[in-house]
GROMACS .gro file of N, CA and C in nm:
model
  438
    1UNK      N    1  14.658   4.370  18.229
    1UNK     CA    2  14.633   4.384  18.088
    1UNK      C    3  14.499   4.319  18.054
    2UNK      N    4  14.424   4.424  17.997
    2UNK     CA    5  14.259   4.355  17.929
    2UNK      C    6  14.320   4.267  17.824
    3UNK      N    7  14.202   4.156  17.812
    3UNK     CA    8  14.203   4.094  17.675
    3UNK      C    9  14.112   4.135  17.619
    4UNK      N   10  14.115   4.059  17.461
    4UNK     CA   11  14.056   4.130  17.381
    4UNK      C   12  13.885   4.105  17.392
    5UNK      N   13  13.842   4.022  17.452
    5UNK     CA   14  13.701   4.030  17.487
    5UNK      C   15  13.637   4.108  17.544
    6UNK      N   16  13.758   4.132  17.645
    6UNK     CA   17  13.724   4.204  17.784
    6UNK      C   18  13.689   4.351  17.679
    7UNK      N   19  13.779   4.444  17.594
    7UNK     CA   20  13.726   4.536  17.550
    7UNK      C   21  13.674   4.535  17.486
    8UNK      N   22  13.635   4.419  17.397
    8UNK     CA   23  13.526   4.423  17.341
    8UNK      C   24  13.389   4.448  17.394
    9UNK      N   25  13.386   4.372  17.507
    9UNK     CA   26  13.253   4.373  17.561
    9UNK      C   27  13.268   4.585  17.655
   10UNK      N   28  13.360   4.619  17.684
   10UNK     CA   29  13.364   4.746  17.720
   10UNK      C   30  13.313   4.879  17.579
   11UNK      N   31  13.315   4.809  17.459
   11UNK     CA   32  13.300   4.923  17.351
   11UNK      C   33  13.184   4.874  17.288
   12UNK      N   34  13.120   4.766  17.343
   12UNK     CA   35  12.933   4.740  17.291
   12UNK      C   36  12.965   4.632  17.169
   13UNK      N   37  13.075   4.565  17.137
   13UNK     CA   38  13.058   4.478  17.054
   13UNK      C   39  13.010   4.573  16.883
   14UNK      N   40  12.939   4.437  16.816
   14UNK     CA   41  12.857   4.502  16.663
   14UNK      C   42  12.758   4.572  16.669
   15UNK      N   43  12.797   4.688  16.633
   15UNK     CA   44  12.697   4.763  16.664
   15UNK      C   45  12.633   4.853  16.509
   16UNK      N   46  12.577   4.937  16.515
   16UNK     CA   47  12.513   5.025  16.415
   16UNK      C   48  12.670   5.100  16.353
   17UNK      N   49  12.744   5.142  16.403
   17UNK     CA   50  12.904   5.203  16.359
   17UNK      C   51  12.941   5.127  16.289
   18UNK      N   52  12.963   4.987  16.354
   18UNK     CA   53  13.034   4.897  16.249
   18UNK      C   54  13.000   4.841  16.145
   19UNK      N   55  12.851   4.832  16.164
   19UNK     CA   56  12.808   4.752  16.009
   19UNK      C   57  12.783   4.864  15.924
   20UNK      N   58  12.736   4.993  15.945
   20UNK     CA   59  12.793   5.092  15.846
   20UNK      C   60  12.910   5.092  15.779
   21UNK      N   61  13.062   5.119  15.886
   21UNK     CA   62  13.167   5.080  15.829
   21UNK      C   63  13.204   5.010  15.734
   22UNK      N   64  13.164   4.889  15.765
   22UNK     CA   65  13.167   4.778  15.690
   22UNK      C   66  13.079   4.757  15.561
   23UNK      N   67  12.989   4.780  15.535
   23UNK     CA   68  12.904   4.849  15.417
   23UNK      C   69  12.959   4.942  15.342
   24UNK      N   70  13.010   5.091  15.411
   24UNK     CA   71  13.087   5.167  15.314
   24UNK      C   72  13.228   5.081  15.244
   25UNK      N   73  13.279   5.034  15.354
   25UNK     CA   74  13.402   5.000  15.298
   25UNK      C   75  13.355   4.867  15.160
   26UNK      N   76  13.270   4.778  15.165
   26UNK     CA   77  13.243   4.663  15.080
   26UNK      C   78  13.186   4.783  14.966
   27UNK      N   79  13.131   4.898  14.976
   27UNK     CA   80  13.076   4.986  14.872
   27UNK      C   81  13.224   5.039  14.773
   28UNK      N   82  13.302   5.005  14.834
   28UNK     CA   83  13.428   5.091  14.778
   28UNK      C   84  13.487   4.975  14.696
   29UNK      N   85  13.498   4.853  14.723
   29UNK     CA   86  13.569   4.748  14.688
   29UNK      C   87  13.512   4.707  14.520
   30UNK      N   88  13.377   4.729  14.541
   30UNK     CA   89  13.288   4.664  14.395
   30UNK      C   90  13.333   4.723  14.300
   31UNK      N   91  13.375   4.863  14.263
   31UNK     CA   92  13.459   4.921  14.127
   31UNK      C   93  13.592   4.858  14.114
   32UNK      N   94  13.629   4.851  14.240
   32UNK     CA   95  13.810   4.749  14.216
   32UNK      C   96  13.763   4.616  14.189
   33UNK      N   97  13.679   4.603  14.202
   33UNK     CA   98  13.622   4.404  14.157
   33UNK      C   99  13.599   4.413  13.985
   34UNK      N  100  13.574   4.528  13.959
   34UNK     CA  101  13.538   4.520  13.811
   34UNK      C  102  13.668   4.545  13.731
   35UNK      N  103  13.744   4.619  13.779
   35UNK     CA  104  13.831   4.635  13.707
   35UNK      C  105  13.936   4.483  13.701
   36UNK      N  106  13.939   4.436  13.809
   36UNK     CA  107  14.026   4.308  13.813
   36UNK      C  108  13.961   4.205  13.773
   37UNK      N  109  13.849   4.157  13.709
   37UNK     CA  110  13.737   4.081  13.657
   37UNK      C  111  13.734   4.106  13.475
   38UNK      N  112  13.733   4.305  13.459
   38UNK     CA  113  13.694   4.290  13.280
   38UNK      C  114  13.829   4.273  13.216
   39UNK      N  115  13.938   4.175  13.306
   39UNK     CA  116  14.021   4.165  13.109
   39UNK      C  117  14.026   3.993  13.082
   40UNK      N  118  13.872   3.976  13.185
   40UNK     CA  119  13.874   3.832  13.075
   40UNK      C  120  13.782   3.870  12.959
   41UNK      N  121  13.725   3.979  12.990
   41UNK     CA  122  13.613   4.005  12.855
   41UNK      C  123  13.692   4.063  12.764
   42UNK      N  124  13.753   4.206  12.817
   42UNK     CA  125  13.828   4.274  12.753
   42UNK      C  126  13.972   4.265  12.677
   43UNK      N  127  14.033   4.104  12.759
   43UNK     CA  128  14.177   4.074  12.698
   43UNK      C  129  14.153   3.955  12.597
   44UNK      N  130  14.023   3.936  12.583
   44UNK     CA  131  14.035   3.761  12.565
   44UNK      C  132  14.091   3.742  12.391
   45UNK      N  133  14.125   3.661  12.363
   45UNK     CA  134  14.184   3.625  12.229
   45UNK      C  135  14.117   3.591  12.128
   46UNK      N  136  14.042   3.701  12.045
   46UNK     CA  137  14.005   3.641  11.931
   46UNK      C  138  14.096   3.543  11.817
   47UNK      N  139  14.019   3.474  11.761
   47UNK     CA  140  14.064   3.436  11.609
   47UNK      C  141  14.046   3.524  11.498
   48UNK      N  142  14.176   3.518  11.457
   48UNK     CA  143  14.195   3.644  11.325
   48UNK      C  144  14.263   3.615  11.214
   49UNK      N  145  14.267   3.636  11.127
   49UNK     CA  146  14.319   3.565  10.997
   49UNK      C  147  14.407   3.745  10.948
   50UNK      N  148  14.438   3.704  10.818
   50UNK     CA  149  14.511   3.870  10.763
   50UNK      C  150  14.371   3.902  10.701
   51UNK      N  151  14.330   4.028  10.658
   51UNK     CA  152  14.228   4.085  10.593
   51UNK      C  153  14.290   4.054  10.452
   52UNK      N  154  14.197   4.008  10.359
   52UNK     CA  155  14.202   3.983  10.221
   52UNK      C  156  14.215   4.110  10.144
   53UNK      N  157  14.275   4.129   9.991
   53UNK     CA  158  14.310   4.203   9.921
   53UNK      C  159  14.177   4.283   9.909
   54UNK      N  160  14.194   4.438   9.889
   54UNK     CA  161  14.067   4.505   9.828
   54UNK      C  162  14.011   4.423   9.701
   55UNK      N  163  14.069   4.400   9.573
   55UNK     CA  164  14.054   4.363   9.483
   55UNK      C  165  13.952   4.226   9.478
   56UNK      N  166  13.909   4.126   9.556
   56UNK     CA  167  13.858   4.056   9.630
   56UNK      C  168  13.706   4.099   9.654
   57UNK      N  169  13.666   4.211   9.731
   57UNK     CA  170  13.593   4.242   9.781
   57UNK      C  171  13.469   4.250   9.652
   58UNK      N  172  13.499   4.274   9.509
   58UNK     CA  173  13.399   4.283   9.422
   58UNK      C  174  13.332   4.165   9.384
   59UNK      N  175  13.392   4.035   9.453
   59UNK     CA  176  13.337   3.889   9.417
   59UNK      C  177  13.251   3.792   9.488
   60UNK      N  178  13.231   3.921   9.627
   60UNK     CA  179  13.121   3.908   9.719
   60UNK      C  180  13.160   3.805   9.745
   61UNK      N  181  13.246   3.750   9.815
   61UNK     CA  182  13.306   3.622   9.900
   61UNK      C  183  13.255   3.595  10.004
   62UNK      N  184  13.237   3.488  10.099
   62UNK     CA  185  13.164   3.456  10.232
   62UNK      C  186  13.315   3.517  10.369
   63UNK      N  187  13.303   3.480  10.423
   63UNK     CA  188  13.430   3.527  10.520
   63UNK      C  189  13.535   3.398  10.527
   64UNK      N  190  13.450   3.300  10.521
   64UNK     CA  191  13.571   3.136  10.516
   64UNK      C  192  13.602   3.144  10.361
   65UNK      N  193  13.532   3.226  10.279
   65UNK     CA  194  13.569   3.148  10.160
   65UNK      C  195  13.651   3.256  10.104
   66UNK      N  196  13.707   3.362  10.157
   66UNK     CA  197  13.837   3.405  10.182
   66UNK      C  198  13.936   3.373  10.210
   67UNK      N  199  13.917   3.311  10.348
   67UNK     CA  200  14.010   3.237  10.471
   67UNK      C  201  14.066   3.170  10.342
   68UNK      N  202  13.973   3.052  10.318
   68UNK     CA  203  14.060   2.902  10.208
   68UNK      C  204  14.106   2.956  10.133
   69UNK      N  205  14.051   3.067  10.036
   69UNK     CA  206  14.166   3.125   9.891
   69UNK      C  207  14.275   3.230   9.979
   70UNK      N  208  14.283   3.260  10.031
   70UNK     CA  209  14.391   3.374  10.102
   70UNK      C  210  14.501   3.311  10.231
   71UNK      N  211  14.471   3.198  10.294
   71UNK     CA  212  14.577   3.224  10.367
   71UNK      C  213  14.593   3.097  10.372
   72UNK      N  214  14.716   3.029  10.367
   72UNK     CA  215  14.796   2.929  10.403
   72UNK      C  216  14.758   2.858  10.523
   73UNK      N  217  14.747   2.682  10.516
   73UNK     CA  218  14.748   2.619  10.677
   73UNK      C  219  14.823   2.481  10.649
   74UNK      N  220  14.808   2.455  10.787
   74UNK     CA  221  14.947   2.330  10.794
   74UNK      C  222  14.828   2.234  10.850
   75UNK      N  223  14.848   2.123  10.833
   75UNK     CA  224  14.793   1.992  10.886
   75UNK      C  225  14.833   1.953  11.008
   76UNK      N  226  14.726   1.986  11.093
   76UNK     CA  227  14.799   1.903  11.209
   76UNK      C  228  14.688   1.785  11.293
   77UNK      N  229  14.731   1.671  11.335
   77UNK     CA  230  14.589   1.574  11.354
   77UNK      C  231  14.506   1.531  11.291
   78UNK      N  232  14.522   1.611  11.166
   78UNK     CA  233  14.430   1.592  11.033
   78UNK      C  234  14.308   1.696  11.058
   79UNK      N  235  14.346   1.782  11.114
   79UNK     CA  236  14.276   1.914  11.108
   79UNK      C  237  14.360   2.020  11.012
   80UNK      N  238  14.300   2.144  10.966
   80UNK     CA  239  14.381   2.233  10.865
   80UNK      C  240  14.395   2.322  11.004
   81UNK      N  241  14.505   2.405  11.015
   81UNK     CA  242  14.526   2.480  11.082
   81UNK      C  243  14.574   2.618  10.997
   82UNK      N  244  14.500   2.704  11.008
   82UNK     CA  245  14.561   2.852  10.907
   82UNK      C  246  14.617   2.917  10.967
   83UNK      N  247  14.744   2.989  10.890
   83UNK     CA  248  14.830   3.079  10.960
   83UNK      C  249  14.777   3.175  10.995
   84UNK      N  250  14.780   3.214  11.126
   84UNK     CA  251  14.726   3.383  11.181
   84UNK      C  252  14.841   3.487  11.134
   85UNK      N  253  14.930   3.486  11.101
   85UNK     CA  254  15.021   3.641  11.073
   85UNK      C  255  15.047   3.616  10.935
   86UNK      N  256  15.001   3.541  10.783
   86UNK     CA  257  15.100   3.553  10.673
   86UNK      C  258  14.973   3.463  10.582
   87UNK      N  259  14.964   3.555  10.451
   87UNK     CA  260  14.869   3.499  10.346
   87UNK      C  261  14.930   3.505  10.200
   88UNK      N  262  14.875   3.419  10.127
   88UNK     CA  263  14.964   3.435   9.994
   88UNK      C  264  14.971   3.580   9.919
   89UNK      N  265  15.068   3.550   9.863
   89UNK     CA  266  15.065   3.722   9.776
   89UNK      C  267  15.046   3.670   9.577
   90UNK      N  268  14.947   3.689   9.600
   90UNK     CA  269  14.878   3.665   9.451
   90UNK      C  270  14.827   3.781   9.391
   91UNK      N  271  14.829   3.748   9.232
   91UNK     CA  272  14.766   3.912   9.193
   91UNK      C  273  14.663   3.877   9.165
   92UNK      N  274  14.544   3.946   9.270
   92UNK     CA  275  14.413   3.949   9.252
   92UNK      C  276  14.357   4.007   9.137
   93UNK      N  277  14.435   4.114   9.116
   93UNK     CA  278  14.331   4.225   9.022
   93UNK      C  279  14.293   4.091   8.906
   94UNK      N  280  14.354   4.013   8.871
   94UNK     CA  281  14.362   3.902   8.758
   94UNK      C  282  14.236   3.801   8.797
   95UNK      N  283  14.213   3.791   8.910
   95UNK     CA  284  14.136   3.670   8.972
   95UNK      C  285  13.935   3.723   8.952
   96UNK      N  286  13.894   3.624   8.843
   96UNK     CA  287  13.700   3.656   8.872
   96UNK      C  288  13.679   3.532   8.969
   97UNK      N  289  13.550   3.555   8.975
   97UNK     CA  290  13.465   3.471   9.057
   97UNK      C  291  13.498   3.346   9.007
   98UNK      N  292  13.509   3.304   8.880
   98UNK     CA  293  13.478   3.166   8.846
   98UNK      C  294  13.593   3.104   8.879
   99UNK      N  295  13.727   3.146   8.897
   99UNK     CA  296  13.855   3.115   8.918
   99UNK      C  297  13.875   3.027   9.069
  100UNK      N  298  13.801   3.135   9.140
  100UNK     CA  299  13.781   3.113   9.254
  100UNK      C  300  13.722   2.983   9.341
  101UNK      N  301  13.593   3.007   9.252
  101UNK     CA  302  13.439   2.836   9.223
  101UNK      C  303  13.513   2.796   9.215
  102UNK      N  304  13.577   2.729   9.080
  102UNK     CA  305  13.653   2.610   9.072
  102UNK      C  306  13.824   2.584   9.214
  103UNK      N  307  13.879   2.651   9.224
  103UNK     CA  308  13.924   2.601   9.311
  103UNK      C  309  13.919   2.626   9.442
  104UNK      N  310  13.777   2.659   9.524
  104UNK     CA  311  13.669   2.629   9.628
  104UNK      C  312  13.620   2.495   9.647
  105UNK      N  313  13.565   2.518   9.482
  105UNK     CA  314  13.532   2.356   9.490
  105UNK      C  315  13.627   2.235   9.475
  106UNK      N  316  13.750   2.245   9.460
  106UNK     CA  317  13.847   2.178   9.510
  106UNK      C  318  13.859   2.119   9.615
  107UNK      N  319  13.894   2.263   9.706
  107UNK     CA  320  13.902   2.293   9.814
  107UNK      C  321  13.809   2.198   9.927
  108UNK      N  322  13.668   2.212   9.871
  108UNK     CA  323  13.611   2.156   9.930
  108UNK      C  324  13.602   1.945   9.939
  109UNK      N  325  13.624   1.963   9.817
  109UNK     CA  326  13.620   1.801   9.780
  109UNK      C  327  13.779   1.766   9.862
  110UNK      N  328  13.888   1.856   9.874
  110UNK     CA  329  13.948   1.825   9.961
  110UNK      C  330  14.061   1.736   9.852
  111UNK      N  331  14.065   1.754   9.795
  111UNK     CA  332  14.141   1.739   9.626
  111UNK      C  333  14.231   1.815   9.627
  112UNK      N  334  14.220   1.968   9.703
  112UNK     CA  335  14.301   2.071   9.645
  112UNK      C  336  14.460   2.062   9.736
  113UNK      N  337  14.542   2.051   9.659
  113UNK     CA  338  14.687   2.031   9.735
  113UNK      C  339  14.719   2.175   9.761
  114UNK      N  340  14.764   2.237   9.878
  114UNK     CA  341  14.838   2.368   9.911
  114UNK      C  342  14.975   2.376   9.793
  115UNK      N  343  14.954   2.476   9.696
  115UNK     CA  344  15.053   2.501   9.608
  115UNK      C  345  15.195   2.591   9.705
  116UNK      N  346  15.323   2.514   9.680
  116UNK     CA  347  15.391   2.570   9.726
  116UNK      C  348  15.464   2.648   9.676
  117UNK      N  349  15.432   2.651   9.574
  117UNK     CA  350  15.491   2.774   9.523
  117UNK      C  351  15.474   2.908   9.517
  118UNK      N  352  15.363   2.942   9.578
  118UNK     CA  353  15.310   3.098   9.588
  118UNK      C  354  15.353   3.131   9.697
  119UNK      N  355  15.422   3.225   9.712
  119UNK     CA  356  15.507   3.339   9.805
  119UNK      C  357  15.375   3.409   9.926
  120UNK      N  358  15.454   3.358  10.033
  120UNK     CA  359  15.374   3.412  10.154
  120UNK      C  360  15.442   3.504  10.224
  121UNK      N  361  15.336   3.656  10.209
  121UNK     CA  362  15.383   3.754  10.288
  121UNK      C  363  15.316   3.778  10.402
  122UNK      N  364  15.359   3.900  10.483
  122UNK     CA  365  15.283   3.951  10.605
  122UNK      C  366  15.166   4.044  10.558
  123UNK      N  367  15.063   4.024  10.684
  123UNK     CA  368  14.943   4.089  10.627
  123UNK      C  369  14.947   4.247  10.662
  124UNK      N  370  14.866   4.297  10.614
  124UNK     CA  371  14.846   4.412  10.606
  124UNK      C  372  14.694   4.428  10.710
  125UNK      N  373  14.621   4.384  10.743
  125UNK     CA  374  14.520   4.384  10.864
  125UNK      C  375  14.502   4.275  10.903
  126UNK      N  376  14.403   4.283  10.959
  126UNK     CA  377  14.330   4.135  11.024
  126UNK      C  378  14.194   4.147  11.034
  127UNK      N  379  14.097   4.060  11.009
  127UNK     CA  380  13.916   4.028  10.994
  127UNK      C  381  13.975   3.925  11.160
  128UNK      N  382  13.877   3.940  11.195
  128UNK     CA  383  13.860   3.919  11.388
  128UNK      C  384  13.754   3.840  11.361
  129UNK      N  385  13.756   3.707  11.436
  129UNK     CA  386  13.557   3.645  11.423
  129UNK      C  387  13.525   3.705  11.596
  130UNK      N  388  13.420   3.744  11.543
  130UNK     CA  389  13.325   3.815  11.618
  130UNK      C  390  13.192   3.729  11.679
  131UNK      N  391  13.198   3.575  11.665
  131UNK     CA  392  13.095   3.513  11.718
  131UNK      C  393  13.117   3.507  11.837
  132UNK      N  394  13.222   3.543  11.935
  132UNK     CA  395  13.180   3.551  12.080
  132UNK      C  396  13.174   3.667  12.135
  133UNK      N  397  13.287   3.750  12.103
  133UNK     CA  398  13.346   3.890  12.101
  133UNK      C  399  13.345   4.004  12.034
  134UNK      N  400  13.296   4.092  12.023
  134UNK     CA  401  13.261   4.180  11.907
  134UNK      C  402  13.382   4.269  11.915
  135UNK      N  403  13.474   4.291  12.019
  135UNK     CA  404  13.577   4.334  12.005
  135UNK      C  405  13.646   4.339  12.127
  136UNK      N  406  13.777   4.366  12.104
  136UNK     CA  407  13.855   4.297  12.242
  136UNK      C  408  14.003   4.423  12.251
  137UNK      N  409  14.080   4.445  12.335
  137UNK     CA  410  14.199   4.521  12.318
  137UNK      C  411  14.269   4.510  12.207
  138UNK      N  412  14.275   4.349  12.156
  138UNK     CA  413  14.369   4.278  12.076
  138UNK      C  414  14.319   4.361  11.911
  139UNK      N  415  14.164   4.332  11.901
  139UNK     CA  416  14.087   4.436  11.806
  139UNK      C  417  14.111   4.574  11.766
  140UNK      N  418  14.083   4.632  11.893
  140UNK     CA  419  14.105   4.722  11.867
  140UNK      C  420  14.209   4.855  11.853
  141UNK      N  421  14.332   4.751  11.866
  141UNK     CA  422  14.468   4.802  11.890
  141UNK      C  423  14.527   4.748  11.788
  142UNK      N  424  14.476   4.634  11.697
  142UNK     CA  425  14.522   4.525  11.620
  142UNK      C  426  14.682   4.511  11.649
  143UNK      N  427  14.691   4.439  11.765
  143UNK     CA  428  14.855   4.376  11.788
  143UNK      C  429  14.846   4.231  11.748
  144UNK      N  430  14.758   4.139  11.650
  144UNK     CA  431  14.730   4.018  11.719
  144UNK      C  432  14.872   3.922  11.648
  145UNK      N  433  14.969   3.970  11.569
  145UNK     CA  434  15.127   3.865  11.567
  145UNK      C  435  15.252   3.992  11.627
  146UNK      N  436  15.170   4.011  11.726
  146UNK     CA  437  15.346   4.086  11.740
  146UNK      C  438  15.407   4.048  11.884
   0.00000   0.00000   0.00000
């Protein structure tokens, strides 16, 4: 019985066959490398809040200064944490700009107590921040509380 040197050295060792081989085959692998690589780009988890009322949109709001009048957060560490699936249900059509100023600027002075009495429903979309991700599966499928 040959060993395995022995035929090795009988079939010429590395030759021009094999490193072809071996080239095609590493040529085949690089599309399966991508696919098992893009769902850290493609799965990754944005931050998303519920999309704010149409009615809203005429008071030219910033995108946080939605967030604070529209959705509910809990304290935790002494950080605000906002709910991702549920925002108050208020009647906007009633609400101007100045309503808003003043309790922004609450808000901000950090004065403003979360009223518990306003009824929190489920949202109807979601605004995605887009400072890393411009869009993701989660985006564009919008599953992001289910």
């Amino acid at each position: 019985m040959k060993t395995f040197d022995g035929i090795l050295d009988e079939i010429g060792g590395m030759g021009r066959y094999q490193i072809l081989a071996i080239f095609l085959l590493a040529l085949l692998e690089i599309p399966g490398a991508f696919h098992n690589i893009n769902y850290v780009y493609i799965g990754a988890k944005q931050d998303h809040f519920c999309a704010p009322s149409p009615e809203l949109s005429a008071l030219n709001l910033t995108k946080d200064e939605l967030r604070n009048y529209t959705i509910p957060y809990e304290v935790k560490d002494g950080t605000r944490e906002y709910m991702k699936c549920g925002q108050f249900r208020r009647n906007y059509s009633s609400i101007g700009r100045n309503d808003v100023q003043l309790w922004l600027d609450e808000y901000i002075k950090e004065n403003y107590t979360q009223p518990d009495d306003l009824p929190i429903g489920e949202c109807s979309g979601w605004l995605y921040d887009t400072s890393i991700y411009q869009t993701t599966i989660i985006s564009e499928v919008s599953i992001p509380c289910t």
